[in-house]
PDB file of C-alpha atoms in Angstrom:
ATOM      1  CA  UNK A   1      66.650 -94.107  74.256  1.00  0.00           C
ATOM      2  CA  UNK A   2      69.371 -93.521  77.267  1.00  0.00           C
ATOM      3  CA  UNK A   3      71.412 -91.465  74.670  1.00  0.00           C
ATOM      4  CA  UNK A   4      68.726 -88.831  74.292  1.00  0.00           C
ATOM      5  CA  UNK A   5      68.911 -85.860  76.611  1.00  0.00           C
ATOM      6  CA  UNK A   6      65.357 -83.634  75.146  1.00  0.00           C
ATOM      7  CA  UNK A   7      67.157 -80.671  76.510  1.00  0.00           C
ATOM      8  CA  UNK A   8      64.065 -78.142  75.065  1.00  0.00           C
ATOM      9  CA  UNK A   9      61.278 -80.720  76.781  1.00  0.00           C
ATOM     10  CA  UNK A  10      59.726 -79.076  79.678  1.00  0.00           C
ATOM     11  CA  UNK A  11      60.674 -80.057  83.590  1.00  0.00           C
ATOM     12  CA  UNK A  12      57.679 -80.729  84.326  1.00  0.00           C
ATOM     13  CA  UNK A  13      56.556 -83.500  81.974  1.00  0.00           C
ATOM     14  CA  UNK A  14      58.479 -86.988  82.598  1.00  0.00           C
ATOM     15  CA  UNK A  15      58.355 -89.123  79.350  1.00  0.00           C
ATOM     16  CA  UNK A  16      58.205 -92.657  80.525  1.00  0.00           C
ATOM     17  CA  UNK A  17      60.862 -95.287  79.519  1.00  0.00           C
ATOM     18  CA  UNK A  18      58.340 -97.037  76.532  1.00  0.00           C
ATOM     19  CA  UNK A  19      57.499 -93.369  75.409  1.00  0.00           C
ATOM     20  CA  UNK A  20      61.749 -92.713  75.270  1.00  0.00           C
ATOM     21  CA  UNK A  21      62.278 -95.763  73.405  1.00  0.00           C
ATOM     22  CA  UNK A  22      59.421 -95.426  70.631  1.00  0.00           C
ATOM     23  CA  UNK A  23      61.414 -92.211  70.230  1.00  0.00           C
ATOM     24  CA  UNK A  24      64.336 -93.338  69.690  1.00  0.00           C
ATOM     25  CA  UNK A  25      62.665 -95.958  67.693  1.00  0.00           C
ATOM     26  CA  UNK A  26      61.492 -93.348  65.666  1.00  0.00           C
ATOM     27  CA  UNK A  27      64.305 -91.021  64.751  1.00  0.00           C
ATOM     28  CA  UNK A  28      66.238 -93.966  64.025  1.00  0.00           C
ATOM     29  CA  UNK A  29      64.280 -95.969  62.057  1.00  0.00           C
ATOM     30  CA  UNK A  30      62.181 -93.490  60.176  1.00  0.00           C
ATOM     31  CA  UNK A  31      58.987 -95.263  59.611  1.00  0.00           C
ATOM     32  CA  UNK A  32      57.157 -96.312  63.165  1.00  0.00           C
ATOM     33  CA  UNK A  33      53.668 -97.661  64.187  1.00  0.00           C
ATOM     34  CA  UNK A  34      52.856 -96.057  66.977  1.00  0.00           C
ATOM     35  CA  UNK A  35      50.380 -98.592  68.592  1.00  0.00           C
ATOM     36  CA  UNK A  36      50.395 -98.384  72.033  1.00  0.00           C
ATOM     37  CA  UNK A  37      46.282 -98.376  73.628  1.00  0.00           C
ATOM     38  CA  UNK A  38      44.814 -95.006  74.191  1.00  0.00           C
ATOM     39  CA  UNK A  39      46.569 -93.179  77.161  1.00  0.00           C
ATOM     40  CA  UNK A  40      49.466 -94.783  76.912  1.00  0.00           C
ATOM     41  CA  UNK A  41      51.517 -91.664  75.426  1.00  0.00           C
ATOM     42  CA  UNK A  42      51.686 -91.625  71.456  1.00  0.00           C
ATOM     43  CA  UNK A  43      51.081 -87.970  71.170  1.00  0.00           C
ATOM     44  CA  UNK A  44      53.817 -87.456  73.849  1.00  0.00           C
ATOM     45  CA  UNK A  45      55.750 -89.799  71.507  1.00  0.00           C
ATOM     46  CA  UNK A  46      55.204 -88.021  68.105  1.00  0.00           C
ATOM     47  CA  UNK A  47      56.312 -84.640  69.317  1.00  0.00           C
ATOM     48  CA  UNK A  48      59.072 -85.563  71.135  1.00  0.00           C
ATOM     49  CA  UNK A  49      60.299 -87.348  68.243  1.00  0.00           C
ATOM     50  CA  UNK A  50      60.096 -83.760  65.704  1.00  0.00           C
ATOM     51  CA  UNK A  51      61.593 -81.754  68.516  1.00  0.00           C
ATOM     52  CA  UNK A  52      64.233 -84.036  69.090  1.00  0.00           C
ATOM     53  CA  UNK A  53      65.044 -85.049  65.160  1.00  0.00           C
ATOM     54  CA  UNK A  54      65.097 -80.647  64.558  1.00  0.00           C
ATOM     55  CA  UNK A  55      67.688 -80.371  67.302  1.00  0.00           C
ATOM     56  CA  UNK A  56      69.528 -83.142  66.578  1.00  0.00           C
ATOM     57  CA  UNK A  57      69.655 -82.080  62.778  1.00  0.00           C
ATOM     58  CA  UNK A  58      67.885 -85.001  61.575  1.00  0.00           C
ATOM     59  CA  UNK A  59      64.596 -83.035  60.198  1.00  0.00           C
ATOM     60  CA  UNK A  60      64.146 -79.592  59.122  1.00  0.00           C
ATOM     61  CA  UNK A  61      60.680 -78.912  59.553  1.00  0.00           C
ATOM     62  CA  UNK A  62      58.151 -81.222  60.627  1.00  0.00           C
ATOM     63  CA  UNK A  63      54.591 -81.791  59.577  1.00  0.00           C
ATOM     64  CA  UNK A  64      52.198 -83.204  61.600  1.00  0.00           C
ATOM     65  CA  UNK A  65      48.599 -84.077  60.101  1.00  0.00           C
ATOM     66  CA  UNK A  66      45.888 -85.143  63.029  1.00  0.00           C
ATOM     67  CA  UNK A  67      41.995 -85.767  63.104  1.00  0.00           C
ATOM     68  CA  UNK A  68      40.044 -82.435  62.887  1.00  0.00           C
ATOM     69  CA  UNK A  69      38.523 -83.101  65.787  1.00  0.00           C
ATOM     70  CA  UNK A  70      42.052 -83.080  68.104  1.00  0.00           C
ATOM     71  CA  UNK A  71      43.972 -80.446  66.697  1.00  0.00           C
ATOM     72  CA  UNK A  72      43.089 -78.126  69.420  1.00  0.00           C
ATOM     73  CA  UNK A  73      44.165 -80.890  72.076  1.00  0.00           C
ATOM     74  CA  UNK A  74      47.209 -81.490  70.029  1.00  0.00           C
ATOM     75  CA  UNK A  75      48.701 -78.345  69.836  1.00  0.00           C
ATOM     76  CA  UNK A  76      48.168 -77.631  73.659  1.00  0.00           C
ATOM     77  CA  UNK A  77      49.719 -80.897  74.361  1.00  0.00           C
ATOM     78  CA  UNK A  78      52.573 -79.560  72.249  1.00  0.00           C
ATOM     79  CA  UNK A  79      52.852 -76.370  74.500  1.00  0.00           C
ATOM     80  CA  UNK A  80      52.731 -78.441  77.473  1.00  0.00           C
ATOM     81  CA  UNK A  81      55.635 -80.700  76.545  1.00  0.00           C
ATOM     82  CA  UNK A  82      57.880 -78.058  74.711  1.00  0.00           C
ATOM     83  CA  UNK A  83      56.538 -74.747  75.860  1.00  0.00           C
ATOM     84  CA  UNK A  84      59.275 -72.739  73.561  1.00  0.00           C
ATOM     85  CA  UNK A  85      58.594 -74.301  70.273  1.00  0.00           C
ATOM     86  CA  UNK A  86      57.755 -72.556  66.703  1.00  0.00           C
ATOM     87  CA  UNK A  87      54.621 -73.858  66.006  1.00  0.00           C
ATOM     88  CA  UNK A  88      52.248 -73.111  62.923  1.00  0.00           C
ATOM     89  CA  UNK A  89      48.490 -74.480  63.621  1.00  0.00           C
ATOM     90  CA  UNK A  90      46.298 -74.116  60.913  1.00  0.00           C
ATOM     91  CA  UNK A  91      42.927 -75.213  62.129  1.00  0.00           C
ATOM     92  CA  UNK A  92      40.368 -74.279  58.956  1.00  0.00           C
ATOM     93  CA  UNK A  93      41.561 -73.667  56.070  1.00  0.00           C
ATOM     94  CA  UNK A  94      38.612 -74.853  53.890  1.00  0.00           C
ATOM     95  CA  UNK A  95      37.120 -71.680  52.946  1.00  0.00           C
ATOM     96  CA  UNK A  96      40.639 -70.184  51.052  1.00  0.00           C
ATOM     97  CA  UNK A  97      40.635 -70.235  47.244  1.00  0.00           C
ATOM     98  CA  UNK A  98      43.679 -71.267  45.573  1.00  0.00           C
ATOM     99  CA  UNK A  99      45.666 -68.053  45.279  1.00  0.00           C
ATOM    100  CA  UNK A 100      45.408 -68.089  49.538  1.00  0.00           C
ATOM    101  CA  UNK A 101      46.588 -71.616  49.708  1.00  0.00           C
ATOM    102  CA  UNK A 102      49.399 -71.077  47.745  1.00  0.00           C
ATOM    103  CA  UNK A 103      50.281 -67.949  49.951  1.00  0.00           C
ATOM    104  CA  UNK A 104      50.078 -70.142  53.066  1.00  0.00           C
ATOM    105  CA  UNK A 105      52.056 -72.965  51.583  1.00  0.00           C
ATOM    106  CA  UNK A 106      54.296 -70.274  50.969  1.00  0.00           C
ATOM    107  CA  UNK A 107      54.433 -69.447  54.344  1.00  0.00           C
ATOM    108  CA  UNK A 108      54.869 -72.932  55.732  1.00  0.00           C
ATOM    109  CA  UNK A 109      57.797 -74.021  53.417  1.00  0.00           C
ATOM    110  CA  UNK A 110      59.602 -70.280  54.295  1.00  0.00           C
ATOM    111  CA  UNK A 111      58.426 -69.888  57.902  1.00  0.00           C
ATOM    112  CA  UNK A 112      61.432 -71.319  61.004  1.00  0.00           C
ATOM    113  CA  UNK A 113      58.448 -73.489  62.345  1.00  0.00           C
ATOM    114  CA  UNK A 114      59.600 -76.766  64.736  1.00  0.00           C
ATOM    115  CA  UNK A 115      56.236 -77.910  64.316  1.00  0.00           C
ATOM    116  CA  UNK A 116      53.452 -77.199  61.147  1.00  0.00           C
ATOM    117  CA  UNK A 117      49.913 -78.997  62.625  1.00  0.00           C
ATOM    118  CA  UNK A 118      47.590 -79.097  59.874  1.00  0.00           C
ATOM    119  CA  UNK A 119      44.343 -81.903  59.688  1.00  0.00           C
ATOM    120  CA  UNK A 120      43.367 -84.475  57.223  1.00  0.00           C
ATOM    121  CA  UNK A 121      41.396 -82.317  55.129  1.00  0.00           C
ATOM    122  CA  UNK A 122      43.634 -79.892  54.880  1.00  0.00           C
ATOM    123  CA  UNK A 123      46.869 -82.189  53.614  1.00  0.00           C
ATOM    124  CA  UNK A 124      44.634 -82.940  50.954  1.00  0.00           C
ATOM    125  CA  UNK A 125      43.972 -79.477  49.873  1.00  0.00           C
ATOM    126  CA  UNK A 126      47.957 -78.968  49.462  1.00  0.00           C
ATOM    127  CA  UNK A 127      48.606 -80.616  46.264  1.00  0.00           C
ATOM    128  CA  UNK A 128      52.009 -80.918  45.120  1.00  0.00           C
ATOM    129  CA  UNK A 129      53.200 -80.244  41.807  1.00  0.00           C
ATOM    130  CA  UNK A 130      52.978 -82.395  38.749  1.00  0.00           C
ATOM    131  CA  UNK A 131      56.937 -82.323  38.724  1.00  0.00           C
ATOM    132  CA  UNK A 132      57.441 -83.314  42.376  1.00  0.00           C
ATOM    133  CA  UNK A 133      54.904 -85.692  42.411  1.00  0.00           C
ATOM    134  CA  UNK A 134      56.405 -87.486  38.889  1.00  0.00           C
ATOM    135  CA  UNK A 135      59.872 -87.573  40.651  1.00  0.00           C
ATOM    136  CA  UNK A 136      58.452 -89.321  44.061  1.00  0.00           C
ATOM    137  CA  UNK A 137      56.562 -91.961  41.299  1.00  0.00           C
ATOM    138  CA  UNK A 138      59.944 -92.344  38.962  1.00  0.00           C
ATOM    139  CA  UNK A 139      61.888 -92.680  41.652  1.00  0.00           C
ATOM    140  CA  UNK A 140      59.515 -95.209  43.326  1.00  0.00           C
ATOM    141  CA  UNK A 141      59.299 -97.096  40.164  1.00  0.00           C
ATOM    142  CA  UNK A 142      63.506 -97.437  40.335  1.00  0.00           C
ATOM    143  CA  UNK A 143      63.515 -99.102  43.634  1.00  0.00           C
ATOM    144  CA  UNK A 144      60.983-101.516  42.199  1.00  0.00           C
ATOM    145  CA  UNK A 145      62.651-102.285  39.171  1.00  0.00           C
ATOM    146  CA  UNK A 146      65.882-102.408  40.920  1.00  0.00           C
ATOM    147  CA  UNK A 147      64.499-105.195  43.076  1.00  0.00           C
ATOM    148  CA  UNK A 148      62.530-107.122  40.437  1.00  0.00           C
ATOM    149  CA  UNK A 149      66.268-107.222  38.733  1.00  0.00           C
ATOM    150  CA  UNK A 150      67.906-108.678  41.493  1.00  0.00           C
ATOM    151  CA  UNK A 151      65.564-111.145  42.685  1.00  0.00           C
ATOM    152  CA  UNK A 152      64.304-113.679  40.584  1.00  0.00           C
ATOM    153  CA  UNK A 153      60.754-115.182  40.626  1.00  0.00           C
ATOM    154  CA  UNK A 154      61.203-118.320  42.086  1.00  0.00           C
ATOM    155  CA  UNK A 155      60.881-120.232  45.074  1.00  0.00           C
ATOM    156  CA  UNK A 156      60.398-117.998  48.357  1.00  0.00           C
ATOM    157  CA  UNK A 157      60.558-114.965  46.318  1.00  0.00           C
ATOM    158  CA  UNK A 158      57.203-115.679  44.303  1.00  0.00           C
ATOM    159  CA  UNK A 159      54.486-114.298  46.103  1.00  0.00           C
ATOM    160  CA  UNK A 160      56.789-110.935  46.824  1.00  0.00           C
ATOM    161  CA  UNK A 161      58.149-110.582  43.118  1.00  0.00           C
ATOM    162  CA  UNK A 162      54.411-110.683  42.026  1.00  0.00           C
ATOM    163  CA  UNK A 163      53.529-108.015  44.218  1.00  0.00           C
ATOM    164  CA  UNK A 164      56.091-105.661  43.214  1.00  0.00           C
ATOM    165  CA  UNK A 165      54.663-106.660  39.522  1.00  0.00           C
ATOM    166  CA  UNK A 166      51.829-105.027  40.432  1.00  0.00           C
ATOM    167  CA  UNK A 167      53.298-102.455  42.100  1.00  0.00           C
ATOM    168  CA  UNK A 168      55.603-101.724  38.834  1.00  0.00           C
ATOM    169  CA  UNK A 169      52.149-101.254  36.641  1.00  0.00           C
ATOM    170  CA  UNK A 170      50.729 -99.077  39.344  1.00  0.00           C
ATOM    171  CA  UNK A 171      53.710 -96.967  39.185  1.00  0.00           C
ATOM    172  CA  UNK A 172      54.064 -96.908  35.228  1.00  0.00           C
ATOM    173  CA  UNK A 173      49.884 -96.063  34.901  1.00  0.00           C
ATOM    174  CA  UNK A 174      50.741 -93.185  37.670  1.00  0.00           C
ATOM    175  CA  UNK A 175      53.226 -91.671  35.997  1.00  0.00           C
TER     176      UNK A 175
END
């Protein structure tokens, strides 16, 4: 993580080197388990990665989904560590019918927001559409098939080929 600068990150908070490097870890290799013990930094981690992946052009917009019960803790901990960044917390959205929703998923997908902190709950009240969601499946299913085509059940490969069996019927069923 020497080669990132986090010129927006406030002066007063010094990431340590492990927190650095999980960022790096992160905007490099896309998917990341952050699991460090409590206190050691992961929220730290998680925001410094979307600042730095929306300055460094990597990411767009970036959507962070957290327990109900630390949103609040979140989001200051989000001022703290980049004091000027474009955030959009939405803290209770459970009582909005569907016309509402659709206005404030309107409003996330147009809105110049670094950061979009929404809970659990919520992400599941934002349904996708039938289309989207039948692209992310086919698409899914390709990569699958792709790989059942060029490996061949045998040997090593068994136990791996039969999983991504299953996984090819899951797909199909979805879709």
């Amino acid at each position: 993580g020497a080669n990132l600068d986090f010129a927006e990150k406030s002066s007063l908070v010094t990431l340590r080197p492990h927190q650095i490097s999980a960022v790096e870890r992160m905007l490099i290799g896309g998917n990341t388990l952050l699991a460090h013990e409590v206190g050691a930094g992961k929220t730290y981690e998680m925001i410094a990665a979307a600042m730095e992946g929306k300055r460094l052009g990597l990411t767009n917009k970036n959507l962070i989904v957290v327990p109900k019960a630390v949103i609040g803790q979140f989001a200051t901990s989000i001022q703290h560590l980049y004091p000027k960044a474009n955030v959009l917390m939405l803290d209770d959205i459970k009582n909005l019918n569907q016309k509402e929703r659709e206005v404030l998923t309107s409003r996330i997908a147009s809105g110049n927001y670094d950061i979009v902190l929404i809970t659990h709950d919520q992400l599941k009240k934002m349904s996708l559409s039938s289309e989207t969601q039948n692209k992310y499946l086919e698409k899914k299913l390709n990569e699958i098939q792709e790989f059942l085509e060029a490996n061949p059940k045998k040997g090593d490969n068994k136990f791996i080929v039969d999983l991504m069996e299953k996984y090819e019927k899951f797909y199909k069923n979805k879709i």
